[in-house]
Amino acid sequence: MSLFSAKQEVTGLNSYGKPKLPPGQSKTEKFPILTYGSAPKVTKEEWRFRVWGLVEKEMDWTWDEFMKLPQSKLQADFHCVTHWSRFDDVWEGVMFRDFIKQVKVKPEAAFVMQHAYGGYTTNLPLHWMIEEDVMFVHTVNGQPLEPEHGGPMRVFTPKRYAWKGAKWIKGLEFMAKDKPGFWEVNGYSNTADPWKEERFW
Ligand SMILES: Nc1nc2c(c(=O)[nH]1)N[C@H]1C(S)=C(S)[C@@H](COP(=O)(O)O)O[C@H]1N2
Ligand SMILES: [Mo]
């Protein structure tokens, strides 16, 4: 059962009043695959999504339960730190800000670690996750998200370089203090703003 009202359409957001192509980027028509290590294989049947850490109660969702959450579409651009950008894909799934309404987050929680199947992690402040465009994505341009691109489910953070969205997402850890994720430990910027070219530290 959904606690929320019907389908919400959010389209047209992409450049936030900033140049559509951030500095140092080139537009590509391709959709390169950037995965560190090998891609985990996860079916919808075995996929589980879990929240833990600074929450009143740990919770988990099956695929079917997650699909009952309010579904949104977002047309937005994708910027990879390796200098390519894709424009105007239609991303479909669950906005973080809709998802989080079901979770009782403790007041001390200020940061979120995304955890993926395969061990990848990436961190963001909770108040950035709650921005209008951060989403869990299962469909791109009307097609189910390809396994190499993080299917069945990934996170997409249009305002940040794409490493800030974990492919094969399996859960979120709520934290009081910031902690660097996989690339953040290995030299990538903690804040990852493409318009400020926050690539590496
Ligand atoms: N689980 C996982 N998520 C990940 C990565 C990864 O290696 N593993 N790479 C990140 C990086 S660096 C980028 S640019 C995007 C690439 O997404 P794509 O392969 O769909 O282009 O996924 C991000 N999320
Ligand atoms: Mo990347």
Short mmCIF file of N, CA, C and O in Angstrom, two decimals, residues 85-164:
data_model
loop_
_atom_site.label_atom_id
_atom_site.label_comp_id
_atom_site.label_asym_id
_atom_site.label_seq_id
_atom_site.Cartn_x
_atom_site.Cartn_y
_atom_site.Cartn_z
N SER A 85 29.44 13.84 -20.81
CA SER A 85 28.09 14.14 -20.30
C SER A 85 27.07 13.59 -21.29
O SER A 85 27.28 13.64 -22.49
N ARG A 86 25.99 13.08 -20.74
CA ARG A 86 24.83 12.68 -21.57
C ARG A 86 23.69 13.63 -21.25
O ARG A 86 23.43 13.92 -20.10
N PHE A 87 22.97 14.03 -22.31
CA PHE A 87 21.89 15.00 -22.12
C PHE A 87 20.52 14.36 -22.23
O PHE A 87 20.29 13.51 -23.12
N ASP A 88 19.63 14.82 -21.38
CA ASP A 88 18.18 14.70 -21.60
C ASP A 88 17.60 13.29 -21.57
O ASP A 88 16.54 13.06 -22.14
N ASP A 89 18.28 12.35 -20.95
CA ASP A 89 17.64 11.06 -20.78
C ASP A 89 16.48 11.21 -19.81
O ASP A 89 16.48 12.10 -18.95
N VAL A 90 15.51 10.33 -19.95
CA VAL A 90 14.37 10.33 -19.02
C VAL A 90 14.58 9.19 -18.02
O VAL A 90 14.57 8.02 -18.39
N TRP A 91 14.80 9.58 -16.80
CA TRP A 91 15.10 8.65 -15.71
C TRP A 91 13.82 8.42 -14.92
O TRP A 91 13.10 9.37 -14.61
N GLU A 92 13.57 7.19 -14.58
CA GLU A 92 12.30 6.86 -13.95
C GLU A 92 12.54 6.01 -12.72
O GLU A 92 13.35 5.06 -12.76
N GLY A 93 11.84 6.34 -11.65
CA GLY A 93 12.00 5.58 -10.42
C GLY A 93 11.40 6.33 -9.25
O GLY A 93 10.37 6.98 -9.38
N VAL A 94 12.06 6.23 -8.11
CA VAL A 94 11.53 6.79 -6.87
C VAL A 94 12.45 7.91 -6.41
O VAL A 94 13.66 7.71 -6.25
N MET A 95 11.88 9.10 -6.22
CA MET A 95 12.68 10.20 -5.71
C MET A 95 13.09 9.90 -4.27
O MET A 95 12.27 9.42 -3.47
N PHE A 96 14.31 10.24 -3.91
CA PHE A 96 14.76 10.03 -2.53
C PHE A 96 13.82 10.74 -1.56
O PHE A 96 13.47 10.21 -0.52
N ARG A 97 13.39 11.95 -1.93
CA ARG A 97 12.56 12.72 -0.99
C ARG A 97 11.18 12.08 -0.77
O ARG A 97 10.55 12.29 0.26
N ASP A 98 10.72 11.30 -1.73
CA ASP A 98 9.48 10.53 -1.50
C ASP A 98 9.78 9.29 -0.67
O ASP A 98 9.05 8.96 0.26
N PHE A 99 10.87 8.62 -1.02
CA PHE A 99 11.27 7.40 -0.30
C PHE A 99 11.42 7.65 1.20
O PHE A 99 10.93 6.89 2.03
N ILE A 100 12.09 8.74 1.53
CA ILE A 100 12.53 8.96 2.90
C ILE A 100 11.35 9.23 3.85
O ILE A 100 11.49 9.08 5.06
N LYS A 101 10.19 9.57 3.29
CA LYS A 101 9.01 9.82 4.12
C LYS A 101 8.61 8.59 4.93
O LYS A 101 7.91 8.70 5.93
N GLN A 102 9.03 7.42 4.47
CA GLN A 102 8.64 6.20 5.19
C GLN A 102 9.59 5.82 6.29
O GLN A 102 9.35 4.87 7.01
N VAL A 103 10.73 6.52 6.35
CA VAL A 103 11.79 6.13 7.28
C VAL A 103 11.83 7.16 8.41
O VAL A 103 11.83 8.36 8.15
N LYS A 104 11.87 6.68 9.64
CA LYS A 104 12.06 7.61 10.76
C LYS A 104 13.55 7.77 11.00
O LYS A 104 14.19 6.92 11.63
N VAL A 105 14.09 8.85 10.47
CA VAL A 105 15.51 9.11 10.59
C VAL A 105 15.74 9.82 11.92
O VAL A 105 15.00 10.73 12.29
N LYS A 106 16.76 9.39 12.66
CA LYS A 106 17.05 10.06 13.93
C LYS A 106 17.58 11.46 13.68
O LYS A 106 18.25 11.70 12.67
N PRO A 107 17.30 12.38 14.62
CA PRO A 107 17.71 13.78 14.39
C PRO A 107 19.23 13.94 14.20
O PRO A 107 19.66 14.86 13.52
N GLU A 108 20.01 13.03 14.78
CA GLU A 108 21.48 13.17 14.63
C GLU A 108 21.97 12.82 13.24
O GLU A 108 23.12 13.09 12.90
N ALA A 109 21.15 12.17 12.44
CA ALA A 109 21.62 11.71 11.12
C ALA A 109 21.84 12.91 10.20
O ALA A 109 20.94 13.71 9.98
N ALA A 110 23.04 13.06 9.70
CA ALA A 110 23.35 14.20 8.83
C ALA A 110 24.01 13.77 7.53
O ALA A 110 24.13 14.56 6.60
N PHE A 111 24.43 12.51 7.45
CA PHE A 111 25.11 12.02 6.24
C PHE A 111 24.55 10.65 5.86
O PHE A 111 24.04 9.92 6.72
N VAL A 112 24.66 10.34 4.58
CA VAL A 112 24.13 9.07 4.08
C VAL A 112 25.23 8.37 3.29
O VAL A 112 25.84 8.97 2.40
N MET A 113 25.44 7.10 3.60
CA MET A 113 26.33 6.27 2.78
C MET A 113 25.45 5.35 1.95
O MET A 113 24.61 4.62 2.47
N GLN A 114 25.65 5.41 0.63
CA GLN A 114 24.99 4.44 -0.27
C GLN A 114 25.85 3.19 -0.31
O GLN A 114 27.06 3.28 -0.50
N HIS A 115 25.22 2.04 -0.17
CA HIS A 115 25.92 0.75 -0.26
C HIS A 115 25.36 -0.02 -1.44
O HIS A 115 24.14 -0.14 -1.58
N ALA A 116 26.27 -0.58 -2.25
CA ALA A 116 25.85 -1.32 -3.43
C ALA A 116 26.23 -2.79 -3.31
O ALA A 116 27.19 -3.14 -2.61
N TYR A 117 25.48 -3.63 -4.02
CA TYR A 117 25.94 -5.00 -4.24
C TYR A 117 27.32 -4.92 -4.86
O TYR A 117 27.56 -4.06 -5.73
N GLY A 118 28.24 -5.77 -4.43
CA GLY A 118 29.59 -5.73 -4.95
C GLY A 118 30.54 -4.91 -4.09
O GLY A 118 31.75 -4.96 -4.27
N GLY A 119 29.97 -4.09 -3.15
CA GLY A 119 30.82 -3.41 -2.18
C GLY A 119 31.07 -1.93 -2.42
O GLY A 119 31.65 -1.25 -1.58
N TYR A 120 30.65 -1.41 -3.58
CA TYR A 120 30.85 0.02 -3.85
C TYR A 120 30.07 0.85 -2.83
O TYR A 120 28.96 0.49 -2.43
N THR A 121 30.67 1.99 -2.45
CA THR A 121 29.98 2.92 -1.55
C THR A 121 30.21 4.35 -2.04
O THR A 121 31.21 4.63 -2.72
N THR A 122 29.30 5.23 -1.70
CA THR A 122 29.54 6.66 -1.91
C THR A 122 28.70 7.44 -0.91
O THR A 122 27.62 7.00 -0.50
N ASN A 123 29.24 8.60 -0.48
CA ASN A 123 28.64 9.36 0.62
C ASN A 123 28.14 10.72 0.17
O ASN A 123 28.74 11.35 -0.71
N LEU A 124 27.06 11.18 0.80
CA LEU A 124 26.55 12.54 0.59
C LEU A 124 25.89 13.03 1.87
O LEU A 124 25.38 12.22 2.65
N PRO A 125 25.87 14.35 2.07
CA PRO A 125 25.09 14.88 3.18
C PRO A 125 23.60 14.59 2.96
O PRO A 125 23.13 14.62 1.82
N LEU A 126 22.89 14.33 4.03
CA LEU A 126 21.45 14.05 3.93
C LEU A 126 20.70 15.21 3.25
O LEU A 126 19.83 14.98 2.42
N HIS A 127 21.08 16.44 3.54
CA HIS A 127 20.33 17.56 2.94
C HIS A 127 20.57 17.67 1.43
O HIS A 127 19.77 18.26 0.73
N TRP A 128 21.64 17.08 0.92
CA TRP A 128 21.81 17.02 -0.54
C TRP A 128 21.02 15.87 -1.13
O TRP A 128 20.51 15.96 -2.25
N MET A 129 20.91 14.79 -0.40
CA MET A 129 20.11 13.66 -0.89
C MET A 129 18.64 14.07 -1.04
O MET A 129 17.92 13.57 -1.90
N ILE A 130 18.20 14.97 -0.17
CA ILE A 130 16.79 15.37 -0.14
C ILE A 130 16.46 16.39 -1.23
O ILE A 130 15.30 16.69 -1.49
N GLU A 131 17.46 16.88 -1.94
CA GLU A 131 17.18 17.82 -3.02
C GLU A 131 16.22 17.18 -4.04
O GLU A 131 16.07 15.97 -4.08
N GLU A 132 15.61 18.03 -4.87
CA GLU A 132 14.47 17.59 -5.67
C GLU A 132 14.79 16.55 -6.73
O GLU A 132 13.88 15.96 -7.32
N ASP A 133 16.06 16.30 -7.00
CA ASP A 133 16.38 15.48 -8.18
C ASP A 133 17.14 14.19 -7.88
O ASP A 133 17.52 13.49 -8.82
N VAL A 134 17.38 13.88 -6.63
CA VAL A 134 18.13 12.65 -6.32
C VAL A 134 17.15 11.48 -6.33
O VAL A 134 16.10 11.53 -5.69
N MET A 135 17.46 10.46 -7.10
CA MET A 135 16.47 9.40 -7.26
C MET A 135 17.06 8.00 -7.38
O MET A 135 18.23 7.82 -7.72
N PHE A 136 16.21 7.03 -7.05
CA PHE A 136 16.47 5.61 -7.31
C PHE A 136 15.89 5.32 -8.68
O PHE A 136 14.70 5.59 -8.91
N VAL A 137 16.71 4.80 -9.59
CA VAL A 137 16.29 4.65 -10.98
C VAL A 137 16.23 3.18 -11.37
O VAL A 137 17.18 2.43 -11.14
N HIS A 138 15.10 2.80 -12.00
CA HIS A 138 14.99 1.43 -12.53
C HIS A 138 14.71 1.40 -14.03
O HIS A 138 14.71 0.35 -14.64
N THR A 139 14.44 2.58 -14.63
CA THR A 139 14.06 2.64 -16.04
C THR A 139 14.70 3.89 -16.65
O THR A 139 14.68 4.96 -16.03
N VAL A 140 15.29 3.74 -17.83
CA VAL A 140 15.87 4.90 -18.52
C VAL A 140 15.32 4.93 -19.95
O VAL A 140 15.40 3.91 -20.66
N ASN A 141 14.77 6.05 -20.35
CA ASN A 141 14.16 6.21 -21.68
C ASN A 141 13.18 5.08 -21.97
O ASN A 141 13.13 4.54 -23.07
N GLY A 142 12.42 4.71 -20.96
CA GLY A 142 11.37 3.72 -21.13
C GLY A 142 11.83 2.27 -21.10
O GLY A 142 11.01 1.37 -21.19
N GLN A 143 13.15 2.06 -20.97
CA GLN A 143 13.67 0.68 -20.95
C GLN A 143 14.18 0.35 -19.55
O GLN A 143 14.78 1.21 -18.90
N PRO A 144 14.02 -0.90 -19.13
CA PRO A 144 14.57 -1.29 -17.83
C PRO A 144 16.08 -1.00 -17.79
O PRO A 144 16.77 -1.21 -18.79
N LEU A 145 16.54 -0.48 -16.69
CA LEU A 145 17.97 -0.16 -16.52
C LEU A 145 18.82 -1.40 -16.81
O LEU A 145 18.61 -2.45 -16.22
N GLU A 146 19.76 -1.24 -17.75
CA GLU A 146 20.63 -2.36 -18.14
C GLU A 146 21.47 -2.82 -16.95
O GLU A 146 21.93 -1.98 -16.17
N PRO A 147 21.74 -4.12 -16.86
CA PRO A 147 22.56 -4.62 -15.75
C PRO A 147 23.91 -3.91 -15.63
O PRO A 147 24.34 -3.58 -14.52
N GLU A 148 24.56 -3.62 -16.75
CA GLU A 148 25.88 -2.96 -16.68
C GLU A 148 25.77 -1.54 -16.16
O GLU A 148 26.75 -0.96 -15.70
N HIS A 149 24.60 -0.94 -16.32
CA HIS A 149 24.39 0.43 -15.83
C HIS A 149 23.81 0.45 -14.41
O HIS A 149 23.36 1.48 -13.95
N GLY A 150 23.79 -0.72 -13.78
CA GLY A 150 23.36 -0.74 -12.39
C GLY A 150 22.02 -1.41 -12.15
O GLY A 150 21.51 -1.40 -11.03
N GLY A 151 21.44 -1.99 -13.22
CA GLY A 151 20.16 -2.68 -13.06
C GLY A 151 20.28 -3.85 -12.10
O GLY A 151 21.33 -4.47 -12.05
N PRO A 152 19.23 -4.06 -11.31
CA PRO A 152 17.89 -3.48 -11.50
C PRO A 152 17.70 -2.07 -10.94
O PRO A 152 16.76 -1.40 -11.35
N MET A 153 18.56 -1.59 -10.07
CA MET A 153 18.29 -0.27 -9.45
C MET A 153 19.60 0.44 -9.15
O MET A 153 20.53 -0.15 -8.61
N ARG A 154 19.62 1.74 -9.49
CA ARG A 154 20.78 2.57 -9.16
C ARG A 154 20.32 3.89 -8.58
O ARG A 154 19.13 4.23 -8.65
N VAL A 155 21.27 4.65 -8.08
CA VAL A 155 21.00 6.02 -7.64
C VAL A 155 21.52 6.98 -8.70
O VAL A 155 22.54 6.71 -9.35
N PHE A 156 20.81 8.07 -8.90
CA PHE A 156 21.21 9.12 -9.86
C PHE A 156 21.18 10.46 -9.14
O PHE A 156 20.18 10.79 -8.49
N THR A 157 22.29 11.21 -9.26
CA THR A 157 22.46 12.50 -8.58
C THR A 157 22.83 13.55 -9.64
O THR A 157 24.00 13.86 -9.81
N PRO A 158 21.82 14.08 -10.38
CA PRO A 158 22.13 14.95 -11.52
C PRO A 158 23.02 16.15 -11.21
O PRO A 158 23.76 16.59 -12.07
N LYS A 159 22.96 16.68 -10.00
CA LYS A 159 23.77 17.86 -9.69
C LYS A 159 25.21 17.53 -9.32
O LYS A 159 26.01 18.43 -9.06
N ARG A 160 25.53 16.25 -9.22
CA ARG A 160 26.89 15.82 -8.82
C ARG A 160 27.46 14.94 -9.92
O ARG A 160 26.70 14.31 -10.67
N TYR A 161 28.77 14.81 -9.96
CA TYR A 161 29.34 13.82 -10.87
C TYR A 161 28.74 12.45 -10.53
O TYR A 161 28.41 12.15 -9.38
N ALA A 162 28.70 11.63 -11.57
CA ALA A 162 27.90 10.41 -11.50
C ALA A 162 28.42 9.36 -10.51
O ALA A 162 27.66 8.44 -10.16
N TRP A 163 29.66 9.49 -10.06
CA TRP A 163 30.09 8.48 -9.08
C TRP A 163 29.33 8.61 -7.77
O TRP A 163 29.34 7.69 -6.94
N LYS A 164 28.62 9.76 -7.57
CA LYS A 164 27.83 9.95 -6.34
C LYS A 164 26.53 9.16 -6.35
O LYS A 164 25.74 9.24 -5.41
#
